[in-house]
Short mmCIF file of C-alpha atoms in Angstrom, two decimals:
data_model
loop_
_atom_site.label_atom_id
_atom_site.label_comp_id
_atom_site.label_asym_id
_atom_site.label_seq_id
_atom_site.Cartn_x
_atom_site.Cartn_y
_atom_site.Cartn_z
CA MET S 1 133.44 31.24 -205.03
CA SER S 2 136.26 29.03 -204.98
CA GLU S 3 136.65 24.98 -204.84
CA SER S 4 137.87 24.70 -201.22
CA GLY S 5 136.63 27.64 -198.91
CA SER S 6 133.10 28.37 -200.25
CA GLU S 7 130.67 29.14 -197.33
CA GLY S 8 128.33 27.11 -197.43
CA LEU S 9 130.53 24.48 -197.83
CA ALA S 10 129.35 22.32 -195.12
CA PHE S 11 125.58 22.03 -196.38
CA ARG S 12 126.28 22.05 -199.89
CA PRO S 13 128.87 20.57 -202.36
CA LEU S 14 130.72 22.64 -204.67
CA TYR S 15 128.57 21.91 -207.81
CA ALA S 16 125.27 22.27 -206.04
CA GLN S 17 126.18 25.96 -204.98
CA VAL S 18 127.76 26.23 -208.55
CA ARG S 19 124.26 25.02 -210.13
CA ALA S 20 122.23 27.21 -207.77
CA ARG S 21 123.80 30.60 -209.56
CA LEU S 22 123.28 29.17 -212.88
CA VAL S 23 119.11 28.16 -212.11
CA GLN S 24 119.51 32.12 -211.31
CA ARG S 25 120.10 33.13 -214.40
CA LEU S 26 117.54 30.97 -215.53
CA ILE S 27 114.61 32.46 -212.68
CA SER S 28 116.11 36.66 -213.90
CA GLY S 29 115.62 36.22 -217.06
CA GLU S 30 120.01 36.56 -218.26
CA TRP S 31 119.55 33.28 -219.70
CA THR S 32 116.45 32.94 -221.77
CA PRO S 33 114.61 29.61 -223.78
CA GLY S 34 116.86 28.51 -226.73
CA MET S 35 120.19 30.84 -225.61
CA MET S 36 123.08 29.14 -225.69
CA LEU S 37 125.24 29.30 -222.95
CA PRO S 38 128.94 30.16 -222.71
CA SER S 39 131.47 27.18 -222.56
CA GLU S 40 132.38 25.59 -219.71
CA PHE S 41 135.41 27.32 -219.61
CA GLN S 42 134.07 30.19 -219.58
CA ILE S 43 131.78 29.90 -217.11
CA ALA S 44 134.43 28.47 -214.41
CA LYS S 45 136.65 30.90 -215.02
CA GLU S 46 133.99 33.81 -213.61
CA LEU S 47 132.83 31.51 -211.05
CA GLY S 48 136.35 30.64 -209.96
CA VAL S 49 135.78 27.04 -209.83
CA SER S 50 136.87 24.00 -211.80
CA GLN S 51 135.95 23.01 -214.71
CA GLY S 52 134.94 20.41 -213.49
CA THR S 53 132.39 21.68 -211.15
CA VAL S 54 131.09 23.14 -213.74
CA ARG S 55 130.26 20.53 -215.95
CA LYS S 56 128.88 18.59 -212.71
CA ALA S 57 126.57 21.31 -212.28
CA LEU S 58 125.22 21.31 -215.91
CA ASP S 59 124.82 18.35 -216.15
CA ALA S 60 122.04 18.23 -212.95
CA MET S 61 120.83 21.00 -214.91
CA THR S 62 120.59 18.74 -218.16
CA ALA S 63 118.62 16.12 -215.81
CA GLU S 64 116.37 18.14 -214.88
CA HIS S 65 115.24 19.41 -218.53
CA LEU S 66 116.82 23.14 -217.66
CA LEU S 67 119.03 22.43 -220.28
CA VAL S 68 119.70 20.57 -223.26
CA ARG S 69 123.14 19.54 -224.58
CA ARG S 70 123.45 19.17 -228.76
CA GLN S 71 126.02 17.04 -229.69
CA GLY S 72 128.92 19.61 -231.87
CA ARG S 73 127.25 22.77 -231.19
CA GLY S 74 127.16 23.23 -227.00
CA THR S 75 124.28 23.35 -224.24
CA PHE S 76 120.99 25.76 -224.55
CA VAL S 77 118.52 26.78 -222.62
CA ALA S 78 115.50 24.20 -222.86
CA ILE S 79 112.58 25.10 -224.46
CA PRO S 80 109.30 23.93 -223.39
CA GLU S 81 107.95 22.47 -226.70
CA GLU S 82 110.65 20.05 -226.84
CA SER S 83 109.26 16.83 -226.69
CA ARG S 84 111.56 15.34 -223.38
CA ILE S 85 110.23 18.83 -221.92
CA LEU S 86 106.25 18.40 -222.11
CA PHE S 87 106.29 14.53 -221.21
CA LYS S 88 107.95 15.45 -217.96
CA PHE S 89 104.95 16.79 -217.16
CA PHE S 90 102.42 14.76 -219.17
CA ARG S 91 102.38 11.12 -218.10
CA LEU S 92 99.01 10.00 -219.80
CA VAL S 93 100.11 7.24 -221.33
CA ALA S 94 97.35 4.80 -224.09
CA ASP S 95 97.77 1.20 -222.85
CA ASP S 96 99.79 -0.37 -225.83
CA GLY S 97 102.78 2.39 -224.96
CA THR S 98 101.84 4.76 -227.62
CA ARG S 99 103.02 9.00 -226.07
CA LEU S 100 100.81 11.57 -227.27
CA PHE S 101 100.97 15.12 -226.49
CA PRO S 102 97.48 16.69 -225.92
CA ARG S 103 95.36 19.31 -228.44
CA SER S 104 93.62 21.27 -226.38
CA GLU S 105 90.35 23.18 -226.37
CA VAL S 106 89.71 25.86 -224.26
CA ILE S 107 85.59 25.89 -223.63
CA GLY S 108 85.72 28.15 -220.98
CA ARG S 109 88.07 31.05 -219.19
CA GLY S 110 87.79 33.98 -217.27
CA ARG S 111 88.83 35.70 -213.79
CA SER S 112 87.39 35.17 -210.26
CA ARG S 113 88.44 35.87 -206.24
CA ALA S 114 90.44 32.90 -205.40
CA CYS S 115 88.60 30.29 -202.86
CA ALA S 116 90.24 29.07 -199.85
CA LEU S 117 91.78 26.47 -201.46
CA ILE S 118 93.37 28.28 -204.22
CA ARG S 119 94.46 30.96 -201.68
CA ASP S 120 95.94 28.14 -199.81
CA GLN S 121 97.72 26.54 -202.29
CA LEU S 122 99.01 29.63 -204.32
CA LYS S 123 99.95 31.49 -201.58
CA LEU S 124 97.61 34.10 -201.96
CA SER S 125 95.85 37.33 -199.94
CA PRO S 126 91.90 37.21 -199.68
CA LYS S 127 92.08 40.38 -201.72
CA ASP S 128 94.14 38.22 -204.83
CA ASP S 129 92.16 37.39 -208.00
CA VAL S 130 93.18 34.86 -210.47
CA TRP S 131 92.66 33.15 -214.13
CA TRP S 132 91.15 30.08 -215.02
CA ILE S 133 91.15 28.55 -217.74
CA ASP S 134 88.89 25.02 -218.84
CA ARG S 135 90.08 22.93 -221.18
CA VAL S 136 89.14 19.62 -222.56
CA ARG S 137 92.18 17.58 -224.35
CA ARG S 138 92.27 15.29 -227.04
CA LEU S 139 95.05 12.18 -227.38
CA GLY S 140 94.41 11.37 -231.00
CA GLU S 141 90.98 12.44 -231.88
CA LYS S 142 89.87 10.39 -228.22
CA PRO S 143 88.88 13.66 -225.54
CA VAL S 144 90.80 12.34 -222.45
CA ILE S 145 91.13 15.12 -219.72
CA VAL S 146 88.09 17.48 -218.65
CA GLU S 147 90.87 20.48 -216.82
CA ARG S 148 90.60 23.56 -215.04
CA VAL S 149 94.12 25.88 -215.00
CA THR S 150 93.83 28.52 -212.04
CA LEU S 151 96.69 31.29 -212.45
CA PRO S 152 97.40 33.64 -209.99
CA VAL S 153 96.69 37.20 -212.03
CA ALA S 154 99.36 39.02 -210.57
CA ARG S 155 102.13 37.08 -211.97
CA PHE S 156 99.93 36.59 -215.12
CA GLU S 157 98.68 40.25 -215.77
CA THR S 158 98.42 40.28 -220.01
CA LEU S 159 96.79 37.26 -219.93
CA GLY S 160 92.80 37.99 -220.07
CA ALA S 161 94.62 39.99 -223.29
CA MET S 162 95.14 37.24 -225.18
CA GLU S 163 92.53 36.01 -227.56
CA THR S 164 94.00 32.89 -227.50
CA ILE S 165 95.56 29.92 -225.14
CA PRO S 166 98.19 28.14 -226.78
CA ASN S 167 97.87 24.09 -226.54
CA ASN S 168 101.49 24.03 -224.12
CA VAL S 169 101.25 26.68 -221.52
CA TYR S 170 104.49 25.94 -219.86
CA ALA S 171 105.83 27.77 -223.36
CA LEU S 172 103.87 30.52 -222.77
CA TYR S 173 104.25 31.14 -218.87
CA SER S 174 108.28 30.70 -220.55
CA GLU S 175 108.03 32.55 -223.47
CA HIS S 176 105.62 35.23 -222.13
CA TYR S 177 106.36 36.19 -218.28
CA GLY S 178 109.94 34.38 -217.67
CA ILE S 179 108.13 31.82 -215.64
CA THR S 180 110.39 28.67 -216.11
CA ILE S 181 108.56 25.53 -214.43
CA GLY S 182 110.89 23.45 -212.57
CA ARG S 183 108.78 20.47 -210.63
CA ALA S 184 105.17 20.31 -209.68
CA ALA S 185 103.56 17.53 -207.10
CA GLU S 186 100.26 15.67 -208.16
CA LYS S 187 97.81 13.85 -206.09
CA LEU S 188 95.69 10.92 -207.35
CA LYS S 189 92.75 10.23 -206.89
CA ALA S 190 90.09 7.78 -207.90
CA LYS S 191 86.56 9.09 -208.62
CA LEU S 192 83.26 8.88 -210.38
CA ALA S 193 82.61 11.37 -213.26
CA SER S 194 80.44 13.88 -212.68
CA ASP S 195 77.95 15.41 -215.08
CA HIS S 196 80.45 18.41 -216.44
CA VAL S 197 82.75 15.67 -216.78
CA ALA S 198 80.62 12.97 -218.30
CA THR S 199 79.37 15.41 -221.36
CA HIS S 200 82.50 16.70 -222.15
CA LEU S 201 84.66 13.21 -222.26
CA GLY S 202 80.97 11.71 -223.82
CA CYS S 203 81.13 8.97 -220.32
CA SER S 204 78.41 8.06 -218.32
CA LEU S 205 77.46 9.48 -215.10
CA GLY S 206 79.27 7.40 -212.54
CA ASP S 207 82.19 6.23 -214.76
CA PRO S 208 85.32 5.35 -213.32
CA VAL S 209 87.87 8.67 -213.88
CA LEU S 210 91.31 10.03 -212.34
CA GLN S 211 91.62 13.26 -210.74
CA VAL S 212 94.86 14.45 -211.11
CA GLU S 213 95.89 17.61 -209.05
CA ARG S 214 99.19 19.27 -209.69
CA LEU S 215 100.69 22.53 -207.90
CA ALA S 216 103.49 23.38 -210.50
CA LEU S 217 106.39 25.60 -209.07
CA ALA S 218 108.77 28.28 -211.11
CA LEU S 219 112.56 27.57 -210.59
CA ASP S 220 112.62 29.98 -207.44
CA ASP S 221 110.29 27.14 -205.81
CA THR S 222 107.05 30.14 -205.82
CA PRO S 223 104.11 27.93 -206.36
CA VAL S 224 102.45 29.42 -210.26
CA GLU S 225 99.60 27.37 -211.13
CA HIS S 226 96.77 24.95 -209.86
CA ARG S 227 95.40 22.13 -212.23
CA LEU S 228 92.38 19.62 -211.72
CA SER S 229 92.39 17.42 -214.20
CA THR S 230 89.96 14.37 -214.71
CA CYS S 231 91.17 11.80 -217.02
CA LEU S 232 89.54 8.84 -218.69
CA THR S 233 91.07 6.01 -218.23
CA GLU S 234 89.53 2.80 -220.52
CA ASP S 235 92.48 3.30 -223.11
CA PHE S 236 95.06 5.10 -221.19
CA HIS S 237 97.19 4.92 -217.76
CA TYR S 238 98.96 6.99 -216.02
CA GLY S 239 102.63 6.30 -216.68
CA ALA S 240 105.67 6.56 -214.01
CA ASP S 241 108.87 5.93 -213.57
CA LEU S 242 110.68 6.16 -210.61
#
């Protein structure tokens, strides 16, 4: 890789090519959560580019919450527990502006054959199985979300043997399976509370709720999680900065 003659420069700026090379180290597990990165000088020397190009690539990855810069210490691979990483993917905010990360209670889990919708979303074959996890999530003491998380068994083979599922499943994906969630696509719909939702969230049948369907993708853009969350919004709202 060189500053002036890299293949593909007509399509992507050099810092984007460097970013892609570095992201691949996260995907491969060469760089793991919490690990300190080599210096900009070392990376630049290894890749044959300038420090400025490396710095721009690292800045882009930091903006994407893949890396964390710590003043006077260096640059580290982000750990999913860090609050700014968590709130990248959790958008329910109290109407007074308070941001809390929810506590989760697993109310059911199991393994089944993927339905047509899930197969399409997760790019699975008709014979593929999935794990499903049903949870109720609380903000403070109030249950506000009931959701189903669906994962391909092929990517999370040992999940069924785990006695408990942690509150922050994205940390679980990263630490136990080497899968870092890079981005997610969400669809929002206004719905009416079903019997299942009313029972677990303590609302009335037919109350207005917000349904959020999420498809989460790994750093290599493969879909790894489907999530359907139904949320009470009487005291909360979905916040997004555009």
